[in-house]
Tab-separated table of C-alpha atoms and ligand atoms in Angstrom:
chain	number	residue	atom	x	y	z
J	815	MET	CA	32.756	28.646	-0.265
J	816	ALA	CA	29.799	26.179	-0.135
J	817	LYS	CA	27.333	26.669	2.188
J	818	ASP	CA	24.259	24.095	2.826
J	819	SER	CA	22.007	26.703	2.680
J	820	LEU	CA	19.684	28.371	-0.154
J	821	THR	CA	19.805	32.206	-0.473
J	822	ILE	CA	16.205	33.660	-1.777
J	823	THR	CA	15.411	37.023	-2.520
J	824	ASP	CA	12.065	38.141	-2.147
J	825	ASN	CA	11.260	40.387	-5.960
J	826	ARG	CA	8.171	42.325	-4.085
J	827	THR	CA	10.175	43.782	-1.624
J	828	GLY	CA	14.288	43.501	-2.046
J	829	LYS	CA	14.988	41.379	1.112
J	830	SER	CA	17.095	38.181	1.066
J	831	TYR	CA	16.887	35.116	3.219
J	832	GLU	CA	18.652	32.439	3.766
J	833	LEU	CA	17.277	29.436	4.696
J	834	PRO	CA	18.738	25.748	6.084
J	835	ILE	CA	19.085	22.971	3.963
J	836	GLN	CA	19.170	19.711	5.443
J	837	ASN	CA	18.540	16.004	4.232
J	838	GLY	CA	18.230	17.541	0.888
J	839	ALA	CA	15.488	19.845	1.376
J	840	ILE	CA	14.358	22.843	3.452
J	841	ARG	CA	11.781	22.970	5.816
J	842	THR	CA	8.636	24.891	3.909
J	843	ALA	CA	7.712	26.456	7.309
J	844	ASP	CA	10.762	29.190	6.904
J	845	LEU	CA	9.510	30.515	4.385
J	846	ARG	CA	6.918	32.084	6.507
J	847	GLN	CA	9.655	34.613	7.355
J	848	ILE	CA	9.000	36.037	3.643
J	849	ARG	CA	6.352	38.632	3.834
J	850	THR	CA	5.592	42.303	2.379
J	851	ASP	CA	4.152	43.632	5.370
J	852	GLU	CA	3.176	42.804	8.711
J	853	GLU	CA	-0.571	42.078	7.690
J	854	ASP	CA	1.298	38.918	5.334
J	855	PHE	CA	0.664	35.425	6.393
J	856	GLY	CA	4.024	34.752	4.705
J	857	LEU	CA	5.196	32.451	1.730
J	858	MET	CA	4.199	29.119	1.371
J	859	GLY	CA	4.545	26.316	-0.948
J	860	TYR	CA	2.132	25.314	-2.557
J	861	ASP	CA	1.808	21.269	-3.305
J	862	PRO	CA	-0.765	19.413	-5.106
J	863	ALA	CA	-0.108	15.491	-4.638
J	864	PHE	CA	2.921	15.955	-2.919
J	865	MET	CA	4.431	15.839	-5.552
J	866	ASN	CA	8.012	17.775	-4.437
J	867	THR	CA	7.176	16.924	-0.584
J	868	ALA	CA	8.940	15.042	2.027
J	869	SER	CA	5.746	14.512	4.625
J	870	CYS	CA	8.052	13.161	7.097
J	871	ALA	CA	11.158	12.185	8.239
J	872	SER	CA	11.591	8.069	7.962
J	873	ARG	CA	13.909	5.589	8.129
J	874	ILE	CA	12.059	2.147	6.842
J	875	THR	CA	11.910	2.370	3.739
J	876	TYR	CA	14.151	3.254	0.757
J	877	ILE	CA	13.899	3.831	-2.310
J	878	ASP	CA	15.178	4.964	-5.828
J	879	GLY	CA	12.793	6.079	-8.797
J	880	GLU	CA	15.434	6.503	-11.378
J	881	LYS	CA	17.688	3.547	-9.947
J	882	GLY	CA	14.768	0.551	-9.432
J	883	ILE	CA	16.071	0.131	-5.815
J	884	LEU	CA	13.625	-0.911	-3.299
J	885	ARG	CA	15.310	-1.572	0.266
J	886	TYR	CA	13.186	-1.961	3.739
J	887	ARG	CA	15.854	-1.241	6.524
J	888	GLY	CA	18.857	-1.080	4.043
J	889	TYR	CA	18.274	-4.338	2.747
J	890	PRO	CA	17.393	-5.170	-0.897
J	891	ILE	CA	14.158	-6.702	-2.026
J	892	GLU	CA	15.456	-8.615	-4.613
J	893	GLU	CA	17.622	-10.422	-1.149
J	894	LEU	CA	15.033	-10.431	1.058
J	895	ALA	CA	12.563	-11.832	-1.650
J	896	GLU	CA	15.424	-13.987	-1.961
J	897	SER	CA	16.136	-15.369	1.348
J	898	ALA	CA	13.401	-14.058	3.295
J	899	THR	CA	10.242	-14.790	4.882
J	900	TYR	CA	7.358	-13.120	4.791
J	901	LEU	CA	7.313	-13.140	8.796
J	902	GLU	CA	11.030	-11.987	8.922
J	903	THR	CA	10.452	-9.416	6.572
J	904	ALA	CA	7.340	-7.855	9.061
J	905	TYR	CA	9.340	-8.020	11.806
J	906	LEU	CA	12.431	-6.192	10.072
J	907	VAL	CA	10.368	-3.537	8.798
J	908	LEU	CA	8.581	-3.243	11.843
J	909	TYR	CA	11.165	-3.599	14.638
J	910	GLY	CA	14.056	-2.399	12.783
J	911	GLU	CA	16.224	-5.358	12.497
J	912	LEU	CA	16.363	-8.403	10.918
J	913	PRO	CA	15.073	-11.602	13.956
J	914	THR	CA	17.637	-13.392	15.684
J	915	LYS	CA	16.037	-16.834	15.678
J	916	LYS	CA	14.344	-17.198	19.462
J	917	GLN	CA	13.144	-13.306	18.554
J	918	LEU	CA	11.681	-15.129	15.387
J	919	GLU	CA	10.463	-18.387	17.184
J	920	GLY	CA	8.615	-15.502	19.283
J	921	TRP	CA	7.333	-13.493	16.494
J	922	THR	CA	5.934	-16.105	14.832
J	923	HIS	CA	4.577	-17.494	18.274
J	924	GLU	CA	2.780	-13.904	18.703
J	925	VAL	CA	1.572	-13.498	15.243
J	926	ILE	CA	-0.123	-17.029	15.185
J	927	PHE	CA	-1.472	-16.756	18.240
J	928	HIS	CA	-3.250	-14.139	17.002
J	929	THR	CA	-4.938	-15.217	14.402
J	930	ILE	CA	-8.115	-16.504	15.634
J	931	LEU	CA	-11.305	-13.723	15.506
J	932	HIS	CA	-13.807	-12.965	18.171
J	933	GLU	CA	-17.094	-14.917	17.138
J	934	ASN	CA	-18.741	-12.081	16.615
J	935	VAL	CA	-16.602	-10.776	14.500
J	936	LYS	CA	-18.228	-13.215	12.343
J	937	LYS	CA	-21.772	-11.330	12.254
J	938	PHE	CA	-20.073	-8.217	10.857
J	939	ILE	CA	-19.354	-11.143	7.674
J	940	ASP	CA	-22.946	-12.712	7.561
J	941	GLY	CA	-24.398	-9.224	6.784
J	942	PHE	CA	-22.724	-8.263	3.686
J	943	HIS	CA	-24.472	-9.109	0.701
J	944	HIS	CA	-23.326	-12.124	-0.757
J	945	ASP	CA	-22.188	-10.167	-3.665
J	946	ALA	CA	-20.227	-7.739	-1.573
J	947	HIS	CA	-16.686	-6.689	-2.019
J	948	PRO	CA	-13.797	-8.655	-0.509
J	949	MET	CA	-12.396	-4.793	0.428
J	950	GLY	CA	-15.372	-3.188	1.227
J	951	MET	CA	-15.316	-6.395	4.275
J	952	LEU	CA	-12.058	-5.884	5.170
J	953	VAL	CA	-12.210	-1.854	5.797
J	954	SER	CA	-15.082	-2.250	7.719
J	955	THR	CA	-14.427	-5.505	10.232
J	956	VAL	CA	-10.967	-3.803	10.247
J	957	ALA	CA	-12.089	-0.787	12.003
J	958	ALA	CA	-14.687	-2.667	14.095
J	959	LEU	CA	-11.685	-4.367	15.776
J	960	SER	CA	-10.846	-1.514	16.940
J	961	THR	CA	-14.544	-1.818	19.376
J	962	PHE	CA	-13.639	-5.381	20.846
J	963	TYR	CA	-10.340	-3.419	22.201
J	964	PRO	CA	-10.075	-0.607	22.971
J	965	GLU	CA	-7.179	-0.726	25.470
J	966	ALA	CA	-5.672	-0.125	21.404
J	967	LYS	CA	-6.432	3.685	22.275
J	968	HIS	CA	-3.615	3.851	24.976
J	969	ILE	CA	-1.467	4.127	20.892
J	970	PHE	CA	1.372	5.551	23.627
J	971	ASP	CA	1.938	2.266	25.703
J	972	ALA	CA	4.212	0.490	24.309
J	973	GLU	CA	3.237	-2.836	25.313
J	974	SER	CA	-0.578	-1.420	23.902
J	975	ARG	CA	0.909	-1.034	20.232
J	976	LYS	CA	2.850	-4.198	20.319
J	977	LYS	CA	-0.348	-6.419	21.349
J	978	GLN	CA	-1.810	-4.551	18.523
J	979	THR	CA	0.456	-4.753	15.901
J	980	HIS	CA	0.527	-9.012	16.762
J	981	ARG	CA	-3.468	-8.776	16.145
J	982	LEU	CA	-3.580	-6.963	13.086
J	983	ILE	CA	-1.027	-8.900	11.323
J	984	GLY	CA	-2.668	-11.839	12.985
J	985	LYS	CA	-5.707	-10.637	12.109
J	986	MET	CA	-5.742	-9.475	8.677
J	987	PRO	CA	-5.487	-12.658	6.590
J	988	THR	CA	-8.333	-14.274	8.653
J	989	LEU	CA	-10.475	-10.961	7.860
J	990	ALA	CA	-9.623	-11.777	4.455
J	991	ALA	CA	-10.232	-15.357	4.147
J	992	PHE	CA	-13.297	-14.917	5.850
J	993	ALA	CA	-14.591	-12.564	3.674
J	994	TYR	CA	-13.793	-14.604	0.462
J	995	ARG	CA	-15.879	-17.436	2.164
J	996	HIS	CA	-18.430	-15.760	2.810
J	997	SER	CA	-18.807	-14.400	-0.526
J	998	ARG	CA	-18.699	-17.791	-2.198
J	999	GLY	CA	-21.095	-19.215	0.755
J	1000	LEU	CA	-18.733	-21.645	2.186
J	1001	PRO	CA	-18.109	-22.099	6.230
J	1002	TYR	CA	-15.545	-20.325	7.806
J	1003	ALA	CA	-12.152	-22.159	7.867
J	1004	TYR	CA	-10.488	-21.605	10.968
J	1005	PRO	CA	-6.350	-20.651	11.726
J	1006	ASP	CA	-4.434	-24.151	11.532
J	1007	ASN	CA	-1.462	-22.926	14.209
J	1008	ASP	CA	0.734	-25.428	13.054
J	1009	LEU	CA	1.276	-23.970	9.240
J	1010	SER	CA	3.015	-21.243	8.446
J	1011	TYR	CA	1.770	-17.897	7.775
J	1012	THR	CA	0.950	-17.591	4.388
J	1013	GLY	CA	0.276	-21.922	4.391
J	1014	ASN	CA	-2.695	-20.768	6.815
J	1015	PHE	CA	-3.717	-18.002	5.024
J	1016	LEU	CA	-3.840	-20.901	1.578
J	1017	ASN	CA	-5.846	-22.983	4.533
J	1018	MET	CA	-8.422	-20.975	5.574
J	1019	LEU	CA	-9.430	-19.640	1.834
J	1020	PHE	CA	-9.044	-22.621	-0.181
J	1021	LYS	CA	-9.595	-25.486	2.789
J	1022	MET	CA	-12.314	-28.034	2.061
J	1023	THR	CA	-13.312	-31.170	3.088
J	1024	GLU	CA	-9.728	-32.516	4.254
J	1025	VAL	CA	-9.195	-32.777	7.810
J	1026	THR	CA	-6.179	-31.243	7.024
J	1027	TYR	CA	-5.100	-28.627	4.333
J	1028	LYS	CA	-1.728	-29.219	3.254
J	1029	PRO	CA	-0.876	-25.799	1.108
J	1030	ASN	CA	1.155	-26.816	-2.509
J	1031	PRO	CA	5.050	-25.268	-1.175
J	1032	ILE	CA	5.334	-23.750	-4.446
J	1033	LEU	CA	2.667	-21.749	-4.128
J	1034	GLU	CA	2.739	-21.577	-0.439
J	1035	ARG	CA	6.414	-19.907	-0.889
J	1036	ALA	CA	5.214	-17.971	-3.905
J	1037	VAL	CA	2.297	-15.808	-1.968
J	1038	ASP	CA	4.608	-15.624	0.151
J	1039	VAL	CA	7.611	-13.681	-2.322
J	1040	LEU	CA	4.746	-12.162	-2.987
J	1041	PHE	CA	3.457	-10.608	0.458
J	1042	ILE	CA	7.614	-9.374	1.005
J	1043	LEU	CA	7.447	-7.028	-2.080
J	1044	HIS	CA	4.059	-5.515	-0.559
J	1045	ALA	CA	5.161	-5.255	2.832
J	1046	ASP	CA	6.152	-1.273	2.750
J	1047	HIS	CA	6.569	1.094	0.119
J	1048	GLU	CA	7.338	4.423	2.025
J	1049	GLN	CA	5.094	7.394	1.420
J	1050	ASN	CA	2.341	5.893	-0.747
J	1051	CYS	CA	-1.067	7.126	-0.718
J	1052	GLY	CA	-2.123	4.365	1.474
J	1053	THR	CA	0.983	4.756	4.408
J	1054	ASN	CA	-0.384	8.685	3.656
J	1055	ALA	CA	-3.678	7.920	4.685
J	1056	MET	CA	-1.987	5.361	7.887
J	1057	ARG	CA	0.210	8.728	8.979
J	1058	SER	CA	-2.639	11.188	8.537
J	1059	VAL	CA	-5.261	9.022	10.214
J	1060	GLY	CA	-3.039	8.356	13.118
J	1061	SER	CA	-1.586	11.809	13.762
J	1062	SER	CA	-5.341	12.614	15.393
J	1063	HIS	CA	-4.334	9.887	17.649
J	1064	VAL	CA	-7.065	7.346	16.692
J	1065	ASP	CA	-6.543	4.135	17.567
J	1066	PRO	CA	-4.310	1.560	14.845
J	1067	TYR	CA	-7.695	-0.567	13.841
J	1068	SER	CA	-9.551	2.658	12.584
J	1069	ALA	CA	-6.351	4.145	10.822
J	1070	VAL	CA	-5.743	0.621	9.425
J	1071	ALA	CA	-9.060	0.762	7.686
J	1072	ALA	CA	-8.433	4.599	6.921
J	1073	ALA	CA	-5.345	2.996	4.759
J	1074	ALA	CA	-6.805	-0.132	3.279
J	1075	ALA	CA	-9.424	2.111	2.481
J	1076	ALA	CA	-7.469	4.152	0.326
J	1077	LEU	CA	-5.806	0.933	-0.782
J	1078	TYR	CA	-8.748	0.211	-2.338
J	1079	GLY	CA	-9.357	2.916	-5.376
J	1080	PRO	CA	-7.651	1.699	-8.605
J	1081	LEU	CA	-4.976	3.751	-8.787
J	1082	HIS	CA	-3.675	1.895	-5.831
J	1083	GLY	CA	-3.694	-1.159	-4.956
J	1084	GLY	CA	-6.550	-1.652	-6.852
J	1085	ALA	CA	-4.745	-1.699	-9.935
J	1086	ASN	CA	-4.313	-5.271	-10.520
J	1087	GLU	CA	-7.986	-5.962	-10.396
J	1088	GLU	CA	-8.193	-3.103	-13.310
J	1089	VAL	CA	-5.096	-4.969	-14.901
J	1090	LEU	CA	-6.864	-8.298	-15.158
J	1091	ARG	CA	-9.959	-6.260	-16.293
J	1092	MET	CA	-8.452	-4.487	-18.791
J	1093	LEU	CA	-6.644	-7.497	-19.989
J	1094	MET	CA	-9.864	-9.536	-20.581
J	1095	GLN	CA	-11.287	-6.520	-22.445
J	1096	ILE	CA	-8.443	-6.946	-24.911
J	1097	GLY	CA	-8.831	-10.290	-25.157
J	1098	SER	CA	-6.414	-11.570	-27.769
J	1099	LYS	CA	-3.386	-10.081	-29.070
J	1100	GLY	CA	-4.162	-8.939	-31.925
J	1101	ASN	CA	-6.541	-6.339	-30.089
J	1102	ILE	CA	-3.284	-4.373	-28.332
J	1103	PRO	CA	-2.023	-1.961	-31.304
J	1104	GLU	CA	-5.959	-0.777	-31.729
J	1105	PHE	CA	-6.266	-0.694	-27.376
J	1106	ILE	CA	-2.787	1.251	-26.635
J	1107	LYS	CA	-3.677	3.744	-30.078
J	1108	LYS	CA	-6.500	4.313	-27.301
J	1109	VAL	CA	-4.857	4.733	-24.560
J	1110	LYS	CA	-2.168	7.678	-26.215
J	1111	ALA	CA	-5.322	9.233	-27.315
J	1112	GLY	CA	-6.030	9.551	-23.815
J	1113	GLU	CA	-9.119	7.165	-23.934
J	1114	GLY	CA	-8.227	5.209	-20.662
J	1115	ARG	CA	-4.544	4.741	-18.720
J	1116	LEU	CA	-2.975	0.980	-19.176
J	1117	MET	CA	-2.985	-0.475	-15.861
J	1118	GLY	CA	-0.228	-1.251	-14.196
J	1119	PHE	CA	1.868	0.845	-15.865
J	1120	GLY	CA	4.284	4.049	-14.782
J	1121	HIS	CA	4.706	4.497	-10.776
J	1122	ARG	CA	4.574	7.984	-8.958
J	1123	VAL	CA	8.241	7.365	-7.357
J	1124	TYR	CA	10.004	4.571	-9.887
J	1125	LYS	CA	10.354	6.287	-13.494
J	1126	ASN	CA	13.076	3.815	-14.572
J	1127	TYR	CA	11.525	0.181	-13.901
J	1128	ASP	CA	9.827	-1.377	-10.680
J	1129	PRO	CA	12.332	-3.791	-9.300
J	1130	ARG	CA	9.217	-5.611	-7.708
J	1131	ALA	CA	7.992	-6.561	-11.393
J	1132	LYS	CA	10.679	-8.177	-12.286
J	1133	ILE	CA	10.261	-10.302	-9.027
J	1134	ILE	CA	7.106	-10.976	-9.909
J	1135	LYS	CA	7.358	-12.208	-13.286
J	1136	ARG	CA	10.192	-14.926	-12.218
J	1137	ILE	CA	8.075	-15.761	-9.756
J	1138	ALA	CA	5.055	-16.436	-12.516
J	1139	ASP	CA	6.872	-18.898	-14.390
J	1140	GLN	CA	7.081	-21.429	-10.671
J	1141	VAL	CA	3.089	-20.842	-10.204
J	1142	PHE	CA	2.199	-21.550	-13.733
J	1143	GLU	CA	3.701	-24.810	-13.458
J	1144	VAL	CA	1.500	-26.084	-10.410
J	1145	THR	CA	-1.486	-24.009	-12.253
J	1146	GLY	CA	-0.447	-24.146	-15.419
J	1147	ARG	CA	-0.446	-21.503	-18.195
J	1148	ASN	CA	-2.355	-18.372	-17.750
J	1149	PRO	CA	-3.240	-17.388	-20.621
J	1150	LEU	CA	-3.279	-14.225	-20.244
J	1151	LEU	CA	-0.527	-13.917	-19.724
J	1152	ASP	CA	0.523	-13.530	-23.577
J	1153	ILE	CA	-1.768	-10.724	-23.956
J	1154	ALA	CA	0.371	-9.538	-20.786
J	1155	ILE	CA	3.666	-9.715	-22.888
J	1156	GLU	CA	2.886	-9.167	-25.790
J	1157	LEU	CA	1.365	-5.648	-24.056
J	1158	GLU	CA	4.899	-4.910	-22.608
J	1159	ARG	CA	6.988	-5.416	-24.836
J	1160	ILE	CA	4.828	-2.930	-27.531
J	1161	ALA	CA	4.293	-0.655	-24.495
J	1162	LEU	CA	8.023	-0.313	-24.399
J	1163	GLU	CA	9.141	0.223	-28.027
J	1164	ASP	CA	6.211	3.214	-27.965
J	1165	ASP	CA	7.472	6.452	-27.720
J	1166	TYR	CA	4.404	8.045	-25.697
J	1167	PHE	CA	5.246	5.267	-22.888
J	1168	ILE	CA	9.506	5.342	-23.877
J	1169	LYS	CA	9.034	9.393	-23.102
J	1170	ARG	CA	6.532	9.125	-19.558
J	1171	LYS	CA	9.088	6.895	-18.511
J	1172	LEU	CA	6.322	4.693	-17.869
J	1173	TYR	CA	7.009	0.966	-17.071
J	1174	PRO	CA	5.295	-1.959	-15.315
J	1175	ASN	CA	4.751	-2.020	-12.152
J	1176	VAL	CA	4.386	-4.033	-9.191
J	1177	ASP	CA	0.572	-4.759	-10.292
J	1178	PHE	CA	1.420	-5.229	-13.986
J	1179	TYR	CA	2.262	-9.317	-13.054
J	1180	SER	CA	1.262	-9.974	-9.441
J	1181	GLY	CA	-2.362	-9.917	-11.145
J	1182	ILE	CA	-2.159	-13.087	-13.264
J	1183	ILE	CA	-0.250	-14.894	-10.902
J	1184	TYR	CA	-2.991	-14.607	-7.916
J	1185	GLN	CA	-6.064	-15.067	-11.021
J	1186	ALA	CA	-4.003	-18.036	-11.489
J	1187	MET	CA	-3.641	-19.232	-7.711
J	1188	GLY	CA	-7.857	-19.715	-7.843
J	1189	PHE	CA	-8.515	-16.177	-6.438
J	1190	PRO	CA	-11.297	-14.052	-8.100
J	1191	MET	CA	-10.319	-10.754	-8.939
J	1192	GLU	CA	-12.007	-8.701	-6.392
J	1193	MET	CA	-9.367	-10.445	-3.249
J	1194	PHE	CA	-6.445	-8.710	-5.481
J	1195	PRO	CA	-6.753	-5.328	-3.181
J	1196	VAL	CA	-7.682	-7.801	-0.103
J	1197	LEU	CA	-3.729	-9.757	-1.007
J	1198	PHE	CA	-2.247	-6.415	-1.204
J	1199	ALA	CA	-3.561	-5.129	2.477
J	1200	ILE	CA	-2.630	-7.888	4.062
J	1201	PRO	CA	1.031	-7.606	3.516
J	1202	ARG	CA	0.959	-3.856	3.614
J	1203	THR	CA	-0.434	-3.770	7.342
J	1204	SER	CA	3.129	-4.193	8.305
J	1205	GLY	CA	4.002	-1.074	6.410
J	1206	TRP	CA	1.218	0.691	7.968
J	1207	VAL	CA	1.813	-0.194	11.540
J	1208	ALA	CA	5.950	0.565	11.712
J	1209	GLN	CA	5.138	3.478	9.239
J	1210	TRP	CA	2.620	5.110	11.998
J	1211	GLU	CA	4.588	4.145	15.003
J	1212	GLU	CA	7.085	5.910	13.872
J	1213	MET	CA	4.930	8.814	13.412
J	1214	LEU	CA	3.955	8.519	16.824
J	1215	LEU	CA	7.273	8.143	18.642
J	1216	ASP	CA	8.409	11.019	15.926
J	1217	SER	CA	8.504	13.968	18.695
J	1218	GLU	CA	8.317	16.717	14.980
J	1219	GLN	CA	4.751	15.560	13.870
J	1220	LYS	CA	1.610	17.171	14.887
J	1221	ILE	CA	-1.656	15.707	13.899
J	1222	ALA	CA	-1.192	16.216	9.915
J	1223	ARG	CA	-3.533	19.376	8.741
J	1224	PRO	CA	-2.185	20.733	5.226
J	1225	ARG	CA	-2.298	25.115	4.113
J	1226	GLN	CA	-4.480	26.023	1.582
J	1227	LEU	CA	-4.746	28.571	-1.195
J	1228	TYR	CA	-8.526	30.031	-1.045
J	1229	LEU	CA	-9.714	30.847	-4.468
J	1230	GLY	CA	-13.058	31.351	-3.704
J	1231	PRO	CA	-15.586	33.763	-3.656
J	1232	ALA	CA	-14.525	37.214	-1.508
J	1233	PRO	CA	-17.325	37.991	1.429
J	1234	ARG	CA	-20.406	38.700	0.263
J	1235	ARG	CA	-23.767	38.751	1.846
J	1236	TYR	CA	-26.433	36.212	1.963
J	1237	VAL	CA	-28.957	36.651	0.183
J	1238	PRO	CA	-32.266	34.913	1.695
J	1239	LEU	CA	-34.182	32.525	0.149
J	1240	ASP	CA	-36.712	34.440	-1.966
J	1241	LYS	CA	-34.791	37.287	-3.308
J	1242	ARG	CA	-32.406	34.581	-5.080
I	1584	ACO	N1	-0.948	4.794	-19.257
I	1584	ACO	C1	-0.899	5.698	-20.040
I	1584	ACO	N2	-0.660	6.814	-19.340
I	1584	ACO	C2	0.280	7.523	-18.878
I	1584	ACO	C3	-0.546	6.312	-17.820
I	1584	ACO	C4	-0.381	5.303	-18.019
I	1584	ACO	N3	-0.919	3.795	-16.581
I	1584	ACO	N4	0.121	6.418	-16.293
I	1584	ACO	C5	0.781	8.267	-16.840
I	1584	ACO	N5	0.004	8.321	-17.442
I	1584	ACO	C6	0.504	9.527	-18.617
I	1584	ACO	C7	-0.379	10.909	-18.132
I	1584	ACO	O1	-1.489	10.322	-19.027
I	1584	ACO	C8	1.042	12.109	-18.584
I	1584	ACO	O2	1.180	11.859	-19.341
I	1584	ACO	P1	1.028	13.814	-20.457
I	1584	ACO	O3	2.197	14.226	-19.530
I	1584	ACO	O4	1.277	13.697	-21.741
I	1584	ACO	O5	-0.473	14.512	-19.572
I	1584	ACO	C9	2.199	11.576	-17.463
I	1584	ACO	O6	1.897	10.005	-17.855
I	1584	ACO	C10	2.160	10.976	-16.188
I	1584	ACO	O7	1.327	10.534	-15.513
I	1584	ACO	P2	0.721	11.709	-14.291
I	1584	ACO	O8	-0.757	11.283	-14.005
I	1584	ACO	O9	1.341	12.924	-13.746
I	1584	ACO	O10	1.867	10.423	-13.247
I	1584	ACO	P3	1.203	10.151	-11.321
I	1584	ACO	O11	2.813	10.207	-11.333
I	1584	ACO	O12	0.256	10.901	-11.295
I	1584	ACO	O13	0.390	8.805	-11.680
I	1584	ACO	C11	0.058	6.636	-11.540
I	1584	ACO	C12	1.305	7.563	-11.323
I	1584	ACO	C13	-1.365	6.780	-10.798
I	1584	ACO	C14	0.567	5.209	-11.075
I	1584	ACO	C15	-0.471	6.064	-12.903
I	1584	ACO	O14	0.936	5.859	-13.719
I	1584	ACO	C16	-1.426	5.899	-13.274
I	1584	ACO	O15	-2.515	5.621	-13.344
I	1584	ACO	N6	-1.061	4.004	-13.613
I	1584	ACO	C17	-2.099	3.020	-14.217
I	1584	ACO	C18	-2.673	2.860	-12.306
I	1584	ACO	C19	-1.749	2.098	-11.344
I	1584	ACO	O16	-1.195	1.083	-12.594
I	1584	ACO	N7	-1.785	2.276	-10.348
I	1584	ACO	C20	-0.824	1.073	-9.614
I	1584	ACO	C21	0.917	1.547	-9.166
I	1584	ACO	S1	1.662	0.856	-8.557
I	1584	ACO	C22	0.596	0.931	-7.028
I	1584	ACO	O17	-0.002	1.905	-6.224
I	1584	ACO	C23	0.800	-0.788	-5.900
C-alpha cells in the first residue's frame, strides 16, 4: 500500500530506515540517525546554494516555476497588478488578507504618517560622496534607523513590530529619494501626505520649484504596479538574508539592511542596472549576433535572462512589458527597447537558451522603463528595495513566530587539512 514515507538502505551497513514524507519533503535532520557506528556524526544533506532545500514553511508567496505562476497569499499576481494598489498588496503580503476599506484607510494613514525622517538622518546622507551609489546610501541609512528606534529590538512585542513595520514601509521611499537628491546635488524634498504612496515618492524625487508636485497619473500607476510585482518573491537571496540575519533576533532595521545588501548584487536586484549597461554596450541591433556568440562562449551572461525558479517564463516580465507601452506613451520611446526586443527574439530562438530554459526575467524590461521615467541606473536596485521591504518584513515576522525556527546555522563538509602542528615563523 502507498505510504507517505521514504525507505533508505545504507549500503555501508545494510541497515534500512523509514523517513516520513510531509508536504513533499523529508526532514534532513531525520538523516542523522543513519550512522556507520556510535562515533559517526550521522548522514547530512549537502546542498550548496540551497538548490533543493526548503529552509522554512511559508504561507506568503506561491511560485510554480515550471508553469510561470506567482501568487501572494493565494491571489494571482496578474489580478493584483490589474486591480490593487501597492499599499493594499503590502497589507495583504504582511497580514494575510486583503484589507477592508476601513483597514486600508488605517494602514495608509499609519504608513504615510511615518514617511518623515529624523533630521539627523539627513546628516548621514550629507556625509556621502556626491557620486556615492544610492543603494550603498540606502543600506547604510536603513541600518542607522535602528539607532533612532532602539525599542525596535523588542522583536517579540507585537505592537513594537507593528510600529517598525509602519516606519520601514513609510521611510524606505524617503531614504531612497533623499539618496537620489543628494547624488544630484538637489535640496531634499519633504513628503507630501496628500499624495499616494508612489505619488509622494515621485514628489520627493522630482519636485523642483513648484509649490505642489502633481505626479503624472500614468507614471504614478506604473510605479505602483512595478512595486506590486516586486513586493515578495519567497525565498530569494535577499529574503533568505532577511530571515537568516533576523534569526539572530537582531532588530528589523539591521535585518532589512542585510537583505538590501543582498539585493544590491548584480545577480539579484542589481540585474536591471546590468541589463541597461549591457544594452548600451551592444549599442545597435546589428551587434546582437556577435554579443550572443560571446555569451554562448561563456564570455559574460545575458543579463535579465534566466531564473533559479522560473524555467518557463517569469509572469512579472509579461506584465512589465505591457506597462512599458503605457509609460512610453508619456515619456517617448526608449531607444534601448528596440535592442531589447530583438535580443529577446534572437535568444528565444537560440538552442543554447532554449535548452537551459532561459527566459527574460523581471529585470529585463524594468530598467528600460525606469530609465525612460528619468531614473538614473544607480537607482534601479533602490526601486526594487522599496517595495520588497513589505515582503522582507512579512517573512521576518513569519520566521519569528514559527516555533520550529531557530538561529539559522548551516552545517559544512570540512575538506581542509587534517590536524597538524604549528610551525614557528623561522621554520616556514
Ligand atoms: N546568460 C547566459 N547563460 C546563462 C544565464 C544567462 N543569463 N543564466 C544561466 N545561464 C546558463 C549557465 O551558464 C548554465 O549553463 P551550463 O549548464 O552550460 O553551465 C545554465 O544556464 C544554468 O545556470 P545557473 O547559473 O546554474 O543557474 P542559476 O539558477 O544558478 O542562476 C541566475 C540563476 C543567477 C538568475 C542566472 O540565470 C543569471 O545569472 N542571470 C543573469 C542575471 C539576472 O538577470 N539576475 C536577475 C534574476 S531575477 C532577480 O533577482 C529579481
